[in-house]
Tab-separated table of C-alpha atoms and ligand atoms in Angstrom:
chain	number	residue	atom	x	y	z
A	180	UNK	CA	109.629	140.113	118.901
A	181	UNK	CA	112.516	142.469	118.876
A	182	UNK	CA	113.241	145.269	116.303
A	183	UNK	CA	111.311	143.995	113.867
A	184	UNK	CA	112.991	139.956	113.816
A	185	UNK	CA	111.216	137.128	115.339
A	186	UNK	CA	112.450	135.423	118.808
A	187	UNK	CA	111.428	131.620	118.610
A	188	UNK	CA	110.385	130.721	121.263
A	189	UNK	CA	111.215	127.129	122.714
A	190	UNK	CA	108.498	124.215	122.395
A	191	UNK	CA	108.439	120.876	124.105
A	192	UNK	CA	107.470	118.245	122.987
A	193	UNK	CA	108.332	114.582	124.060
A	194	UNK	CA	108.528	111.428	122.505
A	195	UNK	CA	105.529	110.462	124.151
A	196	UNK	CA	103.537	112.678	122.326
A	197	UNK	CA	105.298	113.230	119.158
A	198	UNK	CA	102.930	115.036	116.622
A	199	UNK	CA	100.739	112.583	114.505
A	200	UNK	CA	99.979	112.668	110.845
A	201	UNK	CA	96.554	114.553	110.063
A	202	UNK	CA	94.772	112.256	108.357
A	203	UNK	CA	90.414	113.475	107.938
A	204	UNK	CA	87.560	110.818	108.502
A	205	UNK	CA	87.479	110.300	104.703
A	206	UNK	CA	91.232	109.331	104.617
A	207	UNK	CA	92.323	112.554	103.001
A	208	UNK	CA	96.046	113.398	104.763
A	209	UNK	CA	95.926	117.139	105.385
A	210	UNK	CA	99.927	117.829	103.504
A	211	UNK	CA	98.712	121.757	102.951
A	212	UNK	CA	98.070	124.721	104.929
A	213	UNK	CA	96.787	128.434	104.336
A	214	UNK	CA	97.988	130.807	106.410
A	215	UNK	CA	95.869	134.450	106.662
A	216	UNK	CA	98.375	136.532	108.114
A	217	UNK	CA	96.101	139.614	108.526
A	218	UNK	CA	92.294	140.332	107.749
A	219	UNK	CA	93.532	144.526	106.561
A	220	UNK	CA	94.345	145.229	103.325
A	221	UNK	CA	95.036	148.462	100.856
A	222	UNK	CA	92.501	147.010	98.171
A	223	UNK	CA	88.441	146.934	98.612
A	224	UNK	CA	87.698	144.717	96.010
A	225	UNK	CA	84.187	144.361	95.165
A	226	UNK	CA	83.481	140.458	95.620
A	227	UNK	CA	85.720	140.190	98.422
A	228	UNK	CA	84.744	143.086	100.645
A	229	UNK	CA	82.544	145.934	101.638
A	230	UNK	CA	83.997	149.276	101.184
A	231	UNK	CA	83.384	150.075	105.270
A	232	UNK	CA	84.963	147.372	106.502
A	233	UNK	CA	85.772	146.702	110.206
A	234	UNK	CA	88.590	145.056	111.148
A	235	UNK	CA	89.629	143.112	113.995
A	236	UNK	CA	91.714	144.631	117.081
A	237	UNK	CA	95.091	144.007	116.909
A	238	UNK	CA	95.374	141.813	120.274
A	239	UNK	CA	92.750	139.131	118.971
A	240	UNK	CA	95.589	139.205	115.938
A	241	UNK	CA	98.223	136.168	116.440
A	242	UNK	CA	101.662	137.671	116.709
A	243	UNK	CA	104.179	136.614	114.414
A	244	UNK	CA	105.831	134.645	116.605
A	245	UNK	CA	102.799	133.217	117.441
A	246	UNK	CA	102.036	131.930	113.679
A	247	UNK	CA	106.009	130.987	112.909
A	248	UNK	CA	105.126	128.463	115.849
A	249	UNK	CA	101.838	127.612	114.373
A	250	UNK	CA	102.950	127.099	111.078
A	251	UNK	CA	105.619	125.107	112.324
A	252	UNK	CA	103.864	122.545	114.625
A	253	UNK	CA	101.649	122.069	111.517
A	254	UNK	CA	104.617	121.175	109.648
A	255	UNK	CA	105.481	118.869	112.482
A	256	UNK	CA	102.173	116.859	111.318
A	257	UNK	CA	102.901	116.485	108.076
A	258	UNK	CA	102.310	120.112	106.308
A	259	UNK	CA	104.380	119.979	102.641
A	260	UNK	CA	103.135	123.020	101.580
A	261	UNK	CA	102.342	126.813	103.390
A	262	UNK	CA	100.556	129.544	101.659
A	263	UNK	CA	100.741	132.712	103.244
A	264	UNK	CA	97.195	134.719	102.272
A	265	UNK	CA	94.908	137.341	103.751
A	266	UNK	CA	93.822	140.540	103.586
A	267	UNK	CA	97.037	141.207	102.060
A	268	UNK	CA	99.720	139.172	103.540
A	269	UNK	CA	102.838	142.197	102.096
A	270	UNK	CA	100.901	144.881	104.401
A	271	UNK	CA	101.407	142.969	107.723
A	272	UNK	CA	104.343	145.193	109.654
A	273	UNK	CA	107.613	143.180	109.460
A	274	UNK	CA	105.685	139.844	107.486
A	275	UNK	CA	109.442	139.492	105.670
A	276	UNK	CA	110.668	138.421	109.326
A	277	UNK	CA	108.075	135.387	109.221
A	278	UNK	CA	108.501	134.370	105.918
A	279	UNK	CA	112.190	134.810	106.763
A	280	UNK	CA	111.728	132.240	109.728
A	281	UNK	CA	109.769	130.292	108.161
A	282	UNK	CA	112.366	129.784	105.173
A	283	UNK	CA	114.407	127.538	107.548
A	284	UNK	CA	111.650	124.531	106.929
A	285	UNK	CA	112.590	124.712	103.439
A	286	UNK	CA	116.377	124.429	104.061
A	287	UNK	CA	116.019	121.469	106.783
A	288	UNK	CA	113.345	119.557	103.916
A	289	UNK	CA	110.672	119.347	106.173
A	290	UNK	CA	108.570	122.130	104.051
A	291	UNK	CA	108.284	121.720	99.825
A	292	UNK	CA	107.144	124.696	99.258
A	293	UNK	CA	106.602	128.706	100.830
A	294	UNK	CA	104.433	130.899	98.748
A	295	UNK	CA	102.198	134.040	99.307
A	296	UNK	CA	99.121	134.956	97.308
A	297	UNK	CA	99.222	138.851	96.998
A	298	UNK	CA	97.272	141.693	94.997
A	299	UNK	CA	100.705	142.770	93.907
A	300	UNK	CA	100.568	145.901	95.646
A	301	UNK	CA	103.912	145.588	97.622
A	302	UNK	CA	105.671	143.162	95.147
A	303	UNK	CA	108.264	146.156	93.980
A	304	UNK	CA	109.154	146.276	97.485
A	305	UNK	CA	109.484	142.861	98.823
A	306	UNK	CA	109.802	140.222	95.077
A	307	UNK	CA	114.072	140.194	96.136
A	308	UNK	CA	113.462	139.824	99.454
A	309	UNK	CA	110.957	136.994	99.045
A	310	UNK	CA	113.452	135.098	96.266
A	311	UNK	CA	116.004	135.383	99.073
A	312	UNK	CA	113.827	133.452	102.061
A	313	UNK	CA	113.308	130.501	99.657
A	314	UNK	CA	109.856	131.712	98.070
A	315	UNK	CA	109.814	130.398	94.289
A	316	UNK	CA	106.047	130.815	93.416
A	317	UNK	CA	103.777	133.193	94.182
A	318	UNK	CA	100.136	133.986	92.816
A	319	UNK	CA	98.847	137.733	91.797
A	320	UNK	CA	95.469	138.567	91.837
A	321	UNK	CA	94.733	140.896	88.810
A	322	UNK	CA	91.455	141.004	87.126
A	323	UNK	CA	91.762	143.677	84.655
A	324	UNK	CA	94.003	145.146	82.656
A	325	UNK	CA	92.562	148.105	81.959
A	326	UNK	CA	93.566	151.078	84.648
A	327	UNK	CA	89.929	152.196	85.418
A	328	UNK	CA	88.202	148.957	85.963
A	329	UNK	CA	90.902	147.878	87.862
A	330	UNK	CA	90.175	150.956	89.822
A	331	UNK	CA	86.559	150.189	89.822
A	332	UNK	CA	87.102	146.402	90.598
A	333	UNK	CA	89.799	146.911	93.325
A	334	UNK	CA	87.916	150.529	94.882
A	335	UNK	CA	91.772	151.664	96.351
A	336	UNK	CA	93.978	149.489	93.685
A	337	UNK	CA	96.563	151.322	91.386
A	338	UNK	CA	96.914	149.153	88.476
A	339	UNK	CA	101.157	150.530	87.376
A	340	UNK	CA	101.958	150.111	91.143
A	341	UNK	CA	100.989	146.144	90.525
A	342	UNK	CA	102.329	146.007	86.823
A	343	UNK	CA	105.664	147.714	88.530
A	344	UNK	CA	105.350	144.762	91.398
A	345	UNK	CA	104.798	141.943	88.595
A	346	UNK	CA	107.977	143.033	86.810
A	347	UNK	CA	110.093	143.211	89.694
A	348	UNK	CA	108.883	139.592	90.895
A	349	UNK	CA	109.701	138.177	87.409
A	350	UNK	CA	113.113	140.131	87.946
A	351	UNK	CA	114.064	138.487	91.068
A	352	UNK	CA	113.298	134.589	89.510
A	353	UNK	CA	109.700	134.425	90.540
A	354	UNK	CA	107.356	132.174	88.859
A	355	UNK	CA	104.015	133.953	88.242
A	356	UNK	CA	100.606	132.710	88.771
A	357	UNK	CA	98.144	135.084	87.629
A	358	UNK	CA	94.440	134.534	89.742
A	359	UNK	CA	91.841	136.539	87.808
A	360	UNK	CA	87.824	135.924	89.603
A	361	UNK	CA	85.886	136.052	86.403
A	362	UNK	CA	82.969	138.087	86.506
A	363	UNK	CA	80.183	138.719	84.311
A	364	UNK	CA	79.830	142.019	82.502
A	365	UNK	CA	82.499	143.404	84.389
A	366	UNK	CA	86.057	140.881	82.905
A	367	UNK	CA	83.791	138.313	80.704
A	368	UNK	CA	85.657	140.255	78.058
A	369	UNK	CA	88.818	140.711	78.937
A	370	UNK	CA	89.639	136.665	79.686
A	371	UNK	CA	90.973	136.409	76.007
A	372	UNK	CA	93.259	139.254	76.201
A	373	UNK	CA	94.307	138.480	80.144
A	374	UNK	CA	95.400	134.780	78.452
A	375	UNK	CA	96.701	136.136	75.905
A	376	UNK	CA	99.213	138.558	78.153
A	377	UNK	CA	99.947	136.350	80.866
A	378	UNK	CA	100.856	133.682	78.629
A	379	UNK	CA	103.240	135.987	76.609
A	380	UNK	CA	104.754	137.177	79.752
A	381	UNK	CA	105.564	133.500	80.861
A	382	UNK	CA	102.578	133.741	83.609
A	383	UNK	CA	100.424	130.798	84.098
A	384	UNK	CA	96.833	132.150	84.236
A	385	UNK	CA	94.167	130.847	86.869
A	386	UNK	CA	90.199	131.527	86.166
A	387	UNK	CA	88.577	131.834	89.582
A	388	UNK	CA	84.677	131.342	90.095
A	389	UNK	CA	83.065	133.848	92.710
A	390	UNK	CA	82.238	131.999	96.007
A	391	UNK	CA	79.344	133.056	98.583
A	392	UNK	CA	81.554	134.315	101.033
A	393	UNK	CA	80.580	136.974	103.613
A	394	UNK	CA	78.622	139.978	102.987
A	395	UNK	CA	79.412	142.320	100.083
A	396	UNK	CA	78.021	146.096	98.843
A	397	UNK	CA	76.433	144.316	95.566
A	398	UNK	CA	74.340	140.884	94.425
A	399	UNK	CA	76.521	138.148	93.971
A	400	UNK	CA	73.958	137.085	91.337
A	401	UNK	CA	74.898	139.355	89.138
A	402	UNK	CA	78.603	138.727	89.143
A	403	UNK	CA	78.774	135.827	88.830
A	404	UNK	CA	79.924	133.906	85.718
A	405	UNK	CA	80.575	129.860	85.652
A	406	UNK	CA	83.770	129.107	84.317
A	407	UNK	CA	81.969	126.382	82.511
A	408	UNK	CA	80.773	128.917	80.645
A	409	UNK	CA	84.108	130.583	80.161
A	410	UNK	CA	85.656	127.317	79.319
A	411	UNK	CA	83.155	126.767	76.405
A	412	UNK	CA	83.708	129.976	74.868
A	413	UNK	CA	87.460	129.984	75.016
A	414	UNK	CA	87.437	126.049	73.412
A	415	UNK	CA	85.658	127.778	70.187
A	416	UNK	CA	88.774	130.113	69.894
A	417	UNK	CA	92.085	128.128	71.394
A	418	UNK	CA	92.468	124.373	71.445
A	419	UNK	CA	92.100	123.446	75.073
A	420	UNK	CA	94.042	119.731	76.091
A	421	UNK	CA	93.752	118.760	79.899
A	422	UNK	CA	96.801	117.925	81.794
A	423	UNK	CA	97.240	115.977	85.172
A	424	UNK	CA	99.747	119.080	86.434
A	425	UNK	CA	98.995	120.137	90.032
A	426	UNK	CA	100.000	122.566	92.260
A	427	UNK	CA	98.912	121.212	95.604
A	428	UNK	CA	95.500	123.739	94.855
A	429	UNK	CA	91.984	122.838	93.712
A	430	UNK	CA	92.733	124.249	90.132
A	431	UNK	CA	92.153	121.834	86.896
A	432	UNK	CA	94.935	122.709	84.382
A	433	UNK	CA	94.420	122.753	80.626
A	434	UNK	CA	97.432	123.573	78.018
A	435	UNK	CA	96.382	126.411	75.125
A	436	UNK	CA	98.117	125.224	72.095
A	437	UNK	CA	97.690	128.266	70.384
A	438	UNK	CA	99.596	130.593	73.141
A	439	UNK	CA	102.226	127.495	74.363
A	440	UNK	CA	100.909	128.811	77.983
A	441	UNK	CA	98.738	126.868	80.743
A	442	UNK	CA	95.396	127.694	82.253
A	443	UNK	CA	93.770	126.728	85.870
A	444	UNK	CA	90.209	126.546	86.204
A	445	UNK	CA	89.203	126.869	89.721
A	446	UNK	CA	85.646	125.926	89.333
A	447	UNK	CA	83.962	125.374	93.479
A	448	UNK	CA	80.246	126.139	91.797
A	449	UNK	CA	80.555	124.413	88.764
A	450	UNK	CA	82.795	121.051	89.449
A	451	UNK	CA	82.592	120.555	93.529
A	452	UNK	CA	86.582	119.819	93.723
A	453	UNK	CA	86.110	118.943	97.548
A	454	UNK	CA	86.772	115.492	96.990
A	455	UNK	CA	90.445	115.641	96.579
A	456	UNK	CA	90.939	118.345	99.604
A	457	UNK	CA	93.934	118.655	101.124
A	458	UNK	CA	93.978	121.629	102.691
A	459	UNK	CA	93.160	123.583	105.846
A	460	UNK	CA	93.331	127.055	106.849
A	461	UNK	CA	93.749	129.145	109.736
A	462	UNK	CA	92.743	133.226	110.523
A	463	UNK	CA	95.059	135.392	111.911
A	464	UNK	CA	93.176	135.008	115.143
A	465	UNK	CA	94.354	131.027	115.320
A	466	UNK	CA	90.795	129.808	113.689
A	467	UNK	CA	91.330	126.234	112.033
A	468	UNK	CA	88.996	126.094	109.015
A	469	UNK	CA	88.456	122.325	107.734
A	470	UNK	CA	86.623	123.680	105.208
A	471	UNK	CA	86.507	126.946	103.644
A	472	UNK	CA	82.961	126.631	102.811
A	473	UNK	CA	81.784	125.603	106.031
A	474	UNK	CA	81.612	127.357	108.902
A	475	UNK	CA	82.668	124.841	111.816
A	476	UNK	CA	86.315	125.684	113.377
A	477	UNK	CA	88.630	125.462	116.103
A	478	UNK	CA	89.979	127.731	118.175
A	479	UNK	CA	93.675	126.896	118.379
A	480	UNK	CA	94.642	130.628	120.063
A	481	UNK	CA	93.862	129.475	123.361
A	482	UNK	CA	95.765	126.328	123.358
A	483	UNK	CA	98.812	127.787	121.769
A	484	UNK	CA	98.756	130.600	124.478
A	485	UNK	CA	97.565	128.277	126.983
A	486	UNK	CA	101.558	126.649	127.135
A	487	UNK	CA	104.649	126.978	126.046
A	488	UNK	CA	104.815	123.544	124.623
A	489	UNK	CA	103.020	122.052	121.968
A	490	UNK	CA	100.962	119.226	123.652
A	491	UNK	CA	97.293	121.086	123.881
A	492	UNK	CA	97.598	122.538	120.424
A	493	UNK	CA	98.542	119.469	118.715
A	494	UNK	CA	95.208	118.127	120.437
A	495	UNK	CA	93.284	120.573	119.526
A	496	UNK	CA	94.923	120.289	116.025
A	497	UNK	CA	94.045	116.449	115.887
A	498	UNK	CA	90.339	117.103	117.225
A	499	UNK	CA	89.648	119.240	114.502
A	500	UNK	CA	90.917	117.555	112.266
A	501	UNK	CA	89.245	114.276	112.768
A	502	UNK	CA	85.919	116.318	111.961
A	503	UNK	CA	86.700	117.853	108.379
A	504	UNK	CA	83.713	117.695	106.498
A	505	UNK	CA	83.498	115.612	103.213
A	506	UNK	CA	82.503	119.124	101.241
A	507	UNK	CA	81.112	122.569	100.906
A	508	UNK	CA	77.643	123.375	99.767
A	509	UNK	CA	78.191	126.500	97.965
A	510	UNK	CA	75.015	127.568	95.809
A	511	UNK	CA	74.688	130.509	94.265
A	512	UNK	CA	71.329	131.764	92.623
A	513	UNK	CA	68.340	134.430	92.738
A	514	UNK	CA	66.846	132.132	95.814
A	515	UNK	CA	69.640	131.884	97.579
A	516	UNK	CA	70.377	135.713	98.645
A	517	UNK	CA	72.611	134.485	101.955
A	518	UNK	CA	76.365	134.010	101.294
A	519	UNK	CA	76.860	130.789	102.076
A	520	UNK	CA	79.006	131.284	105.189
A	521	UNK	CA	79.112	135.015	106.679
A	522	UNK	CA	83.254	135.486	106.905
A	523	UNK	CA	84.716	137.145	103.940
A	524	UNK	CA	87.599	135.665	101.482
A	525	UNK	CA	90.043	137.869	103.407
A	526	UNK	CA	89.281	136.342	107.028
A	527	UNK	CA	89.778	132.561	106.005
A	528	UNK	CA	92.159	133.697	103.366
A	529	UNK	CA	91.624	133.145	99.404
B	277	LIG	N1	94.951	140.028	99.020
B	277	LIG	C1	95.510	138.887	98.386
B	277	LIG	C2	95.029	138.775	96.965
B	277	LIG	O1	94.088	139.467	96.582
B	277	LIG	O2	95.616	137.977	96.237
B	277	LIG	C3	95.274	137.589	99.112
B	277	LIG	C4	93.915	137.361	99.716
B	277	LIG	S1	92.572	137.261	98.562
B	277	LIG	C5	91.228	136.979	99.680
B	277	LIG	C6	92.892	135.717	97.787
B	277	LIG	C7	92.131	135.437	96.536
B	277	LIG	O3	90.767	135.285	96.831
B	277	LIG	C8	92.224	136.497	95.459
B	277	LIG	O4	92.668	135.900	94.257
B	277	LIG	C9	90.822	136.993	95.314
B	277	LIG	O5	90.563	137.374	94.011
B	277	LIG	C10	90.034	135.805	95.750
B	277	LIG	N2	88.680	136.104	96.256
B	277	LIG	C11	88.298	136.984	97.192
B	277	LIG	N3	86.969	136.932	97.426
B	277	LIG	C12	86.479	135.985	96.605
B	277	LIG	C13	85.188	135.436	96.352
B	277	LIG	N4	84.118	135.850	97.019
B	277	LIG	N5	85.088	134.450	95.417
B	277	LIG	C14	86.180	133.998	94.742
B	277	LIG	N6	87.413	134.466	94.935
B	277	LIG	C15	87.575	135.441	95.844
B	278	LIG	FE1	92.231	142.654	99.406
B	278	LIG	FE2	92.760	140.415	98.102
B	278	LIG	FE3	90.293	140.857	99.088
B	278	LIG	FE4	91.135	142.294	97.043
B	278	LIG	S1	90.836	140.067	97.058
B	278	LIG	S2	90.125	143.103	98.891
B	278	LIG	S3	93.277	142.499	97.436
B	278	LIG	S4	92.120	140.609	100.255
């Protein structure tokens, strides 16, 4: 890299070994891909991390030229759609030069879609500049609107700075997804009012179930809350219709009649959505995850340092691949006191 921009570097790849389609034993084609840019981030929220967290030296961390040529030989095999996630993707140094670079997929038609799940944090900063690489979408993760609990939910949030960053997305022409993890005692009763806001904002909401992932200060037990639940009560109050729309995410979308607005259900405890996976992920350290609730991976650092071209990565790609499991096994109960893999959210990326 110099001064900040990225140098791509050039790959080889000949016709002979032209990168194949990723299609999984169960005949699912892999046509999305979620990108953790960084494991750091300037939140501690409480179902995602522990307060004293350690993170990972900076030379195990891919450089950004290193994931622009990731991302890209991924596209190469058929990836439609990137998400850039962490951590928090806006506190990576210079992350506007990849997302700059990795506009140009958009332009040539080989990429649908670039978008970046954030806590909002850095939004006021970067929404313009993120409008300007080709981003369109982008999802916010707010649970609360009230200042304190947001304080108490996030540990190191600041709940204007993110209201500040929403308005100047929806400024620059972003379309808003609002994520919100629903969690008993602590939201339960704030879901009516969050749909009520986002929807009169023009933000689409999404209800998120907590998932066993790596080890956290508190009992998962007692946070969590299934959206089944959730759905139930909000059905007594707003007339609920299920739609077909997608995203290219696990969400289920219903339309509220009463607000004109649309709500995702992300439901991986209640309604196993494994079935229709598309997706993969990979850390910032070059870990392929087939499955975000399972912890078998690939290590696709060392072939992507190994050689300048692409011919061992795309292997290593294709191995993997060819071993995604058919599901997770999340469970999440008073027996079961073991997250169900030990990484956190913000390693595999949320
Ligand atoms: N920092 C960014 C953010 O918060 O949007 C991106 C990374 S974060 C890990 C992505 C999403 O995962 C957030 O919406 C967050 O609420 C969610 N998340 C984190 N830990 C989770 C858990 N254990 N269960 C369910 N959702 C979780
Ligand atoms: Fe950071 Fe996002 Fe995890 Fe919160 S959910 S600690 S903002 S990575």
């Amino acid at each position: 890299m110099t001064d900040g921009k990225i140098v791509l570097p050039v790959t080889k790849t000949d016709a002979l070994s032209a990168p194949s389609p990723m299609i999984d034993p169960f005949g699912r084609a892999v046509s999305y891909l979620r990108v953790s840019v960084t494991d750091r981030c300037d939140f501690r929220c409480v179902y995602c991390m522990a307060e004293d967290m350690t993170f990972l030296p900076k030379r195990e961390v891919l450089s950004l030229e290193e994931l622009d040529r990731l991302c890209t030989a991924f596209i190469e095999k058929g990836v439609r759609k990137l998400r850039l996630t962490g951590g928090e993707p806006l506190v990576r140094k210079n992350i506007m030069s990849l997302i700059r670079s990795l506009g140009r997929h958009l332009e040539s038609g080989l990429l649908d879609e670039l978008t970046v799940t954030t806590n909002g944090s850095q939004l006021q900063r970067f929404a313009g500049e993120l409008h300007d690489c080709g981003v369109r979408r982008i999802n916010v993760s707010l649970d609360t609107l009230d200042p304190q609990k947001f304080k108490a939910v996030t540990r190191w949030g600041d709940l204007g700075k993110v209201m500040d960053g929403l308005r100047a997305a929806r400024e620059a022409g972003l379309q808003i997804k609002i994520n919100m993890v629903a969690l008993k005692d602590v939201n339960e009763d704030e879901i009516v009012p969050m749909l009520k806001w986002c929807h009169d904002e023009g933000y689409d909401l999404t209800l998120i179930e907590t998932m066993p992932l790596g080890e956290i200060d508190g009992d998962r037990t007692d946070q969590y809350l299934p959206l089944s639940t959730v759905r139930a009560r909000l059905a007594e109050r707003f007339t609920l219709t299920d739609i077909p729309y997608k995203t290219g995410g696990p969400a289920r979308y219903v339309t509220v009649e009463e607000t004109g607005g649309r709500l995702g259900l992300i439901t991986p405890m209640t309604h196993n959505f494994c079935e229709s996976c598309n997706r993969v992920r990979v850390t910032c350290t070059g870990q392929l995850y087939m499955c975000l609730g399972q912890d078998d991976m690939a290590d696709l650092r060392a072939p992507l340092r190994a050689s300048e071209g692409n011919d061992l990565l795309n292997k290593a790609i294709d191995e993997a691949i060819g071993r995604k499991p058919k599901g997770h096994d999340f469970v999440i109960d008073r027996t079961t006191n073991q997250p169900a893999v030990s990484r956190h959210m913000s390693v595999t990326g949320g």
